[in-house]
Short mmCIF file of C-alpha atoms in Angstrom, two decimals:
data_model
loop_
_atom_site.label_atom_id
_atom_site.label_comp_id
_atom_site.label_asym_id
_atom_site.label_seq_id
_atom_site.Cartn_x
_atom_site.Cartn_y
_atom_site.Cartn_z
CA MET A 1 -3.40 5.84 15.31
CA PHE A 2 -6.74 4.38 14.30
CA PHE A 3 -9.85 6.24 13.14
CA LEU A 4 -13.38 4.98 12.47
CA CYS A 5 -16.41 6.73 11.07
CA THR A 6 -19.05 7.77 13.63
CA ASN A 7 -22.82 7.38 13.24
CA ASP A 8 -22.60 10.60 11.28
CA PRO A 9 -21.08 9.45 7.94
CA LYS A 10 -19.56 12.91 7.46
CA GLU A 11 -17.29 12.73 10.50
CA TYR A 12 -14.45 10.54 11.78
CA ARG A 13 -13.40 10.13 15.38
CA LEU A 14 -10.38 8.68 17.12
CA GLU A 15 -11.11 5.03 17.91
CA GLY A 16 -7.80 3.93 19.40
CA ARG A 17 -4.03 3.83 19.23
CA LEU A 18 -1.64 0.99 18.42
CA ILE A 19 1.67 1.31 20.23
CA GLY A 20 4.74 -0.70 19.29
CA HIS A 21 6.93 0.87 16.62
CA LYS A 22 9.85 2.89 17.92
CA ASN A 23 10.81 4.56 14.64
CA ALA A 24 9.27 5.82 11.40
CA ILE A 25 6.57 3.72 9.70
CA ASN A 26 6.82 3.48 5.91
CA CYS A 27 3.85 1.32 4.91
CA LEU A 28 0.46 0.06 6.09
CA SER A 29 -1.96 -2.55 4.74
CA VAL A 30 -5.22 -4.04 6.04
CA SER A 31 -6.09 -7.69 5.29
CA SER A 32 -9.01 -8.56 3.00
CA LYS A 33 -11.22 -9.51 5.95
CA GLY A 34 -10.39 -6.30 7.77
CA THR A 35 -9.12 -8.10 10.86
CA LEU A 36 -5.35 -7.63 10.52
CA LEU A 37 -3.15 -4.61 9.98
CA ALA A 38 0.43 -4.92 8.70
CA SER A 39 2.83 -2.08 9.46
CA GLY A 40 6.41 -1.86 8.26
CA GLY A 41 9.11 0.62 9.09
CA SER A 42 12.62 1.30 10.24
CA ASP A 43 12.27 -1.24 13.04
CA GLY A 44 10.83 -4.08 11.00
CA MET A 45 7.51 -5.73 10.12
CA ARG A 46 4.58 -6.01 12.55
CA VAL A 47 1.09 -7.52 12.35
CA TRP A 48 -1.80 -6.30 14.50
CA ASP A 49 -5.15 -7.83 15.47
CA LEU A 50 -7.48 -4.87 14.89
CA LYS A 51 -10.39 -6.26 16.89
CA ARG A 52 -8.29 -6.76 20.03
CA ARG A 53 -5.73 -4.06 19.11
CA LEU A 54 -2.85 -6.38 19.88
CA GLN A 55 0.42 -7.07 18.11
CA LEU A 56 0.69 -10.69 16.91
CA PRO A 57 3.90 -12.75 17.11
CA SER A 58 6.32 -12.50 14.20
CA PRO A 59 8.05 -15.57 12.73
CA ARG A 60 10.87 -16.65 15.04
CA HIS A 61 13.36 -17.47 12.33
CA ILE A 62 13.55 -15.14 9.34
CA VAL A 63 16.53 -16.18 7.28
CA GLY A 64 18.16 -13.26 5.50
CA ILE A 65 16.01 -10.46 6.90
CA GLN A 66 17.88 -9.94 10.15
CA ASN A 67 19.68 -6.63 9.63
CA PRO A 68 18.25 -4.07 12.06
CA ALA A 69 19.33 -1.33 9.67
CA ASP A 70 17.13 -2.74 6.88
CA PRO A 71 13.75 -0.91 6.90
CA VAL A 72 10.53 -2.38 5.55
CA THR A 73 9.55 -0.14 2.63
CA CYS A 74 6.34 -1.66 1.18
CA VAL A 75 3.74 -4.26 2.12
CA SER A 76 0.67 -5.99 0.68
CA TRP A 77 -1.72 -8.74 1.78
CA ILE A 78 -2.23 -11.38 -0.94
CA THR A 79 -5.95 -12.09 -1.19
CA ARG A 80 -7.35 -15.39 -2.41
CA GLN A 81 -11.09 -15.91 -2.03
CA GLU A 82 -10.67 -19.64 -1.41
CA ALA A 83 -7.98 -19.20 1.25
CA THR A 84 -8.66 -19.43 4.99
CA ARG A 85 -5.19 -18.19 5.94
CA GLU A 86 -3.89 -14.69 5.30
CA THR A 87 -0.64 -14.21 3.38
CA LEU A 88 1.57 -11.14 3.75
CA CYS A 89 4.24 -9.96 1.31
CA TYR A 90 6.71 -7.13 1.94
CA GLY A 91 9.93 -5.59 0.65
CA THR A 92 12.89 -3.91 2.34
CA GLY A 93 15.50 -1.23 1.79
CA LEU A 94 18.26 -3.79 1.20
CA GLY A 95 16.28 -5.61 -1.47
CA PHE A 96 14.79 -8.50 0.51
CA ILE A 97 11.31 -9.79 -0.23
CA GLY A 98 9.53 -11.61 2.59
CA ILE A 99 6.32 -13.65 2.57
CA TRP A 100 4.54 -14.68 5.78
CA GLN A 101 1.55 -16.99 6.08
CA GLN A 102 -0.81 -17.65 8.97
CA HIS A 103 -0.66 -21.04 10.71
CA GLY A 104 -1.46 -22.74 14.00
CA GLU A 105 -4.55 -22.88 16.16
CA GLY A 106 -6.35 -19.58 16.13
CA LEU A 107 -4.21 -18.40 13.21
CA GLU A 108 -2.31 -16.02 15.46
CA ASP A 109 1.15 -17.21 14.37
CA PHE A 110 2.97 -16.67 11.09
CA ASP A 111 5.48 -18.79 9.16
CA ALA A 112 8.14 -17.16 6.98
CA LYS A 113 7.55 -18.85 3.60
CA VAL A 114 9.99 -16.73 1.59
CA SER A 115 13.01 -14.64 2.55
CA LYS A 116 14.98 -13.74 -0.57
CA ARG A 117 17.23 -10.93 -1.71
CA ILE A 118 16.28 -10.00 -5.26
CA GLY A 119 18.32 -8.58 -8.11
CA THR A 120 21.35 -6.59 -7.00
CA GLY A 121 19.95 -5.90 -3.54
CA LYS A 122 18.66 -2.39 -4.23
CA GLU A 123 15.75 -0.91 -2.29
CA ILE A 124 12.34 -2.37 -3.13
CA MET A 125 10.29 0.78 -3.75
CA CYS A 126 6.94 -0.93 -4.36
CA LEU A 127 5.26 -4.29 -4.79
CA THR A 128 1.86 -5.65 -5.74
CA TYR A 129 0.19 -8.94 -6.64
CA ASP A 130 -2.43 -10.44 -8.96
CA HIS A 131 -4.32 -13.68 -8.30
CA SER A 132 -6.09 -15.30 -11.24
CA GLY A 133 -7.34 -18.90 -11.20
CA ASN A 134 -4.60 -20.96 -9.58
CA ASP A 135 -1.82 -18.54 -10.49
CA THR A 136 -0.57 -15.78 -8.18
CA ARG A 137 1.96 -13.27 -9.46
CA ILE A 138 4.02 -10.81 -7.45
CA ALA A 139 5.63 -7.76 -9.04
CA THR A 140 8.29 -5.48 -7.55
CA GLY A 141 9.93 -2.21 -8.55
CA THR A 142 13.43 -1.44 -7.26
CA ARG A 143 15.55 1.70 -7.04
CA ASP A 144 17.83 0.52 -9.84
CA LYS A 145 14.93 1.03 -12.34
CA ARG A 146 14.12 -2.68 -12.46
CA VAL A 147 10.69 -4.33 -12.56
CA GLN A 148 10.52 -8.05 -11.74
CA VAL A 149 7.58 -10.45 -11.79
CA TRP A 150 7.35 -13.88 -10.14
CA SER A 151 4.83 -16.68 -9.90
CA PHE A 152 4.10 -17.97 -6.38
CA ASP A 153 2.18 -21.14 -5.45
CA PHE A 154 2.21 -20.60 -1.63
CA LYS A 155 4.30 -23.73 -1.16
CA GLY A 156 7.66 -23.36 -2.88
CA PRO A 157 10.02 -20.55 -3.89
CA LEU A 158 9.30 -17.60 -6.16
CA ILE A 159 9.47 -18.59 -9.83
CA PRO A 160 10.74 -15.82 -12.19
CA VAL A 161 8.41 -14.69 -14.99
CA PHE A 162 10.45 -11.74 -16.29
CA SER A 163 12.82 -8.98 -15.22
CA ILE A 164 13.36 -5.72 -17.15
CA GLU A 165 15.28 -2.50 -16.57
CA LEU A 166 13.57 0.77 -17.48
CA SER A 167 15.69 3.38 -19.22
CA THR A 168 15.20 6.31 -16.81
CA THR A 169 12.23 5.56 -14.54
CA ILE A 170 12.61 4.65 -10.86
CA PRO A 171 9.31 2.92 -9.95
CA ARG A 172 7.32 4.64 -7.20
CA MET A 173 4.24 2.46 -7.57
CA ILE A 174 3.35 -0.63 -9.57
CA ASN A 175 -0.10 -1.98 -10.41
CA PHE A 176 -1.47 -5.02 -12.27
CA ASN A 177 -4.16 -4.56 -14.90
CA ARG A 178 -6.92 -6.82 -13.51
CA THR A 179 -7.65 -8.47 -16.85
CA ALA A 180 -6.52 -11.63 -18.60
CA SER A 181 -3.60 -9.71 -20.14
CA ARG A 182 -2.09 -8.98 -16.69
CA HIS A 183 -0.33 -5.93 -18.10
CA ILE A 184 1.53 -3.83 -15.52
CA LEU A 185 1.43 -0.09 -14.84
CA VAL A 186 4.62 1.50 -13.50
CA PHE A 187 4.56 5.03 -12.08
CA GLY A 188 7.90 6.87 -12.06
CA MET A 189 8.98 8.77 -8.95
CA TYR A 190 11.33 11.39 -10.40
CA ASP A 191 10.11 11.70 -14.00
CA GLY A 192 6.32 11.36 -13.50
CA GLU A 193 6.13 8.84 -16.33
CA ILE A 194 3.54 6.06 -16.46
CA HIS A 195 4.59 2.96 -18.40
CA GLN A 196 2.33 0.12 -19.42
CA LEU A 197 4.34 -3.12 -19.55
CA ARG A 198 3.22 -6.24 -21.38
CA GLY A 199 2.26 -8.91 -18.87
CA THR A 200 4.18 -11.71 -20.58
CA ASP A 201 7.63 -10.17 -20.96
CA GLY A 202 7.64 -6.59 -19.60
CA ILE A 203 8.01 -4.85 -22.97
CA VAL A 204 6.92 -1.17 -22.71
CA MET A 205 3.68 -0.83 -24.69
CA ALA A 206 2.73 2.79 -23.91
CA THR A 207 3.98 5.78 -21.90
CA HIS A 208 2.18 8.84 -20.49
CA ASN A 209 3.21 11.59 -18.09
CA ALA A 210 1.49 12.82 -14.92
CA GLY A 211 3.87 15.61 -13.94
CA PRO A 212 7.44 16.22 -12.81
CA LEU A 213 7.33 14.19 -9.56
CA ILE A 214 5.20 11.46 -7.99
CA GLY A 215 5.42 11.00 -4.23
CA HIS A 216 2.76 8.28 -4.02
CA VAL A 217 0.04 6.72 -6.22
CA SER A 218 -3.35 5.10 -5.65
CA VAL A 219 -5.38 3.56 -8.52
CA ASP A 220 -9.17 3.28 -8.21
CA ILE A 221 -10.97 -0.09 -8.30
CA ALA A 222 -12.32 0.47 -11.82
CA GLN A 223 -8.78 1.29 -13.01
CA THR A 224 -9.88 4.47 -14.78
CA LEU A 225 -8.47 7.09 -12.37
CA PHE A 226 -5.47 7.49 -10.12
CA LEU A 227 -4.39 9.83 -7.34
CA ILE A 228 -0.88 11.13 -6.82
CA ASP A 229 0.97 13.12 -4.23
CA ASN A 230 2.33 15.69 -6.67
CA VAL A 231 4.84 16.94 -4.05
CA VAL A 232 4.29 20.56 -5.15
CA ASN A 233 0.85 21.71 -3.90
CA GLY A 234 -0.82 18.59 -2.54
CA PHE A 235 -2.70 15.76 -4.26
CA SER A 236 -4.15 15.48 -7.76
CA LEU A 237 -6.61 13.24 -9.59
CA HIS A 238 -5.70 11.95 -13.07
CA ARG A 239 -7.17 9.88 -15.88
CA LEU A 240 -5.41 6.57 -16.25
CA ASP A 241 -5.70 6.32 -20.03
CA ASP A 242 -3.65 9.44 -20.75
CA GLY A 243 -2.35 10.77 -17.41
CA ALA A 244 -4.26 14.07 -17.72
CA CYS A 245 -4.98 15.94 -14.47
CA ILE A 246 -8.67 16.33 -13.60
CA ARG A 247 -8.58 17.96 -10.19
CA THR A 248 -6.15 19.18 -7.53
CA TYR A 249 -6.57 18.96 -3.75
CA ASN A 250 -4.40 21.73 -2.34
CA THR A 251 -2.77 21.12 1.06
CA ASN A 252 -0.17 23.90 0.89
CA PRO A 253 2.75 21.64 1.88
CA VAL A 254 5.70 23.33 3.55
CA LYS A 255 8.22 20.61 2.73
CA THR A 256 8.31 18.48 -0.40
CA PHE A 257 8.66 15.00 1.06
CA PRO A 258 6.41 12.14 -0.18
CA LYS A 259 3.05 11.63 1.51
CA GLN A 260 0.67 8.76 0.84
CA VAL A 261 -2.77 9.46 -0.65
CA VAL A 262 -5.61 6.95 -1.12
CA PHE A 263 -9.26 6.65 -2.17
CA GLY A 264 -11.83 6.07 0.59
CA GLU A 265 -15.57 5.62 1.17
CA ASN A 266 -16.23 3.65 -2.01
CA MET A 267 -13.95 5.98 -4.00
CA ASP A 268 -15.91 9.09 -2.96
CA VAL A 269 -13.20 10.75 -0.84
CA VAL A 270 -9.48 11.44 -1.06
CA VAL A 271 -7.41 10.79 2.09
CA GLY A 272 -3.82 11.91 2.46
CA GLY A 273 -1.06 12.81 4.87
CA SER A 274 0.70 16.09 5.57
CA ASP A 275 3.76 17.73 7.06
CA ALA A 276 1.61 19.47 9.71
CA GLY A 277 0.57 16.52 11.89
CA VAL A 278 -2.86 16.05 10.28
CA ILE A 279 -4.72 13.84 7.81
CA TYR A 280 -6.80 15.53 5.11
CA VAL A 281 -10.13 14.14 3.89
CA PHE A 282 -11.38 15.70 0.63
CA ASP A 283 -14.55 15.18 -1.40
CA LYS A 284 -13.25 13.59 -4.60
CA LYS A 285 -15.74 15.19 -7.01
CA THR A 286 -15.81 18.75 -5.68
CA GLY A 287 -12.35 19.01 -4.14
CA THR A 288 -13.89 20.37 -0.92
CA LEU A 289 -11.99 19.70 2.30
CA LYS A 290 -14.42 17.64 4.41
CA GLN A 291 -12.40 17.06 7.56
CA VAL A 292 -8.95 17.47 9.09
CA LEU A 293 -7.91 14.69 11.50
CA LYS A 294 -5.27 15.65 14.01
CA HIS A 295 -2.45 13.17 14.59
CA ALA A 296 0.09 15.31 16.44
CA ASP A 297 1.18 18.90 16.84
CA LYS A 298 4.18 18.75 14.52
CA ALA A 299 4.75 15.18 13.35
CA ARG A 300 4.81 14.30 9.67
CA VAL A 301 1.98 12.06 8.51
CA GLN A 302 3.43 10.23 5.53
CA THR A 303 1.69 6.84 5.81
CA VAL A 304 -2.06 6.22 5.64
CA THR A 305 -4.39 3.44 4.50
CA VAL A 306 -8.14 2.89 4.40
CA ARG A 307 -10.41 -0.14 4.61
CA PHE A 308 -14.15 -0.82 4.73
CA PHE A 309 -15.38 -2.46 7.94
CA TYR A 310 -18.76 -4.09 8.61
CA GLU A 311 -20.16 -3.80 12.12
CA LEU A 312 -21.35 -6.97 13.78
CA ASP A 313 -24.97 -5.85 13.69
CA GLY A 314 -24.70 -5.32 9.94
CA ILE A 315 -26.41 -1.95 10.17
CA ARG A 316 -23.75 0.35 8.86
CA LEU A 317 -20.65 0.28 6.72
CA THR A 318 -17.73 2.45 7.73
CA ASP A 319 -14.34 3.35 6.39
CA GLY A 320 -11.36 2.80 8.67
CA LEU A 321 -8.32 5.03 8.42
CA GLN A 322 -5.06 3.88 9.91
CA ASP A 323 -2.08 6.08 10.60
CA LEU A 324 0.79 4.89 12.78
CA ARG A 325 3.25 7.67 12.12
#
């Protein structure tokens, strides 16, 4: 399902639907240019042309990632300002990491650059990247409490930087500090702990706590605040430096399964899923519920993402919300 803001910046409307997945969708990501949407789930990885609302061809030969029982669990576009071709990175439930890159006339086809099972083959819970100068790093967190970082030059294989095992924390989300240090933040799913790892070797430098459980995490652009699905009463906003809770956005969840929550509209709103077939849009500062977007009568909405889009006439800037559950 695909929503766009109307001429009234306070309201969203249904813009269209993307049909293709047959089973649950676990992750969504929009490319840096806002033209492509990646969606991963129980039936694999798909890429969509958002302008034409069409599914693009997947690589024909994907060595390793062929098990139909292996769901895609996380996905991220790797953005390089100098690049003309989009690069997609994703992880799976059986511990495979895949990297696709655009090629061919019209850039509608993708090559599988990497298909590799990492570590002991445990589920990849989260992944992220950092691009600085000529060096791109990819970090993953797996269900066996392991955080691994690689260097990737877009030509050859992944080159290991470090791999560490946390004592008790299963990573739910992982985030690079966008500074020269390239320290890493790891958010724990079942213990609510937030670890800062040294960018060179993964040594734990500091630890804070954001609560008993973390269903999902989103860090703001300035890297001063983060949102979590607290699993108990909805979503909450926290300070990144100490993990303290600033505000709660109550959704009265009936069931305590994880739901994604993200910042939208230049960090002014909070957007998250539900177990009631709707998407909630809150004002970040006041906590006021601004709008409820209906997806279905009963379906769970666990997966959402947002992206700014510029109209062709350049008159207005809108926030796009995707939900394919």
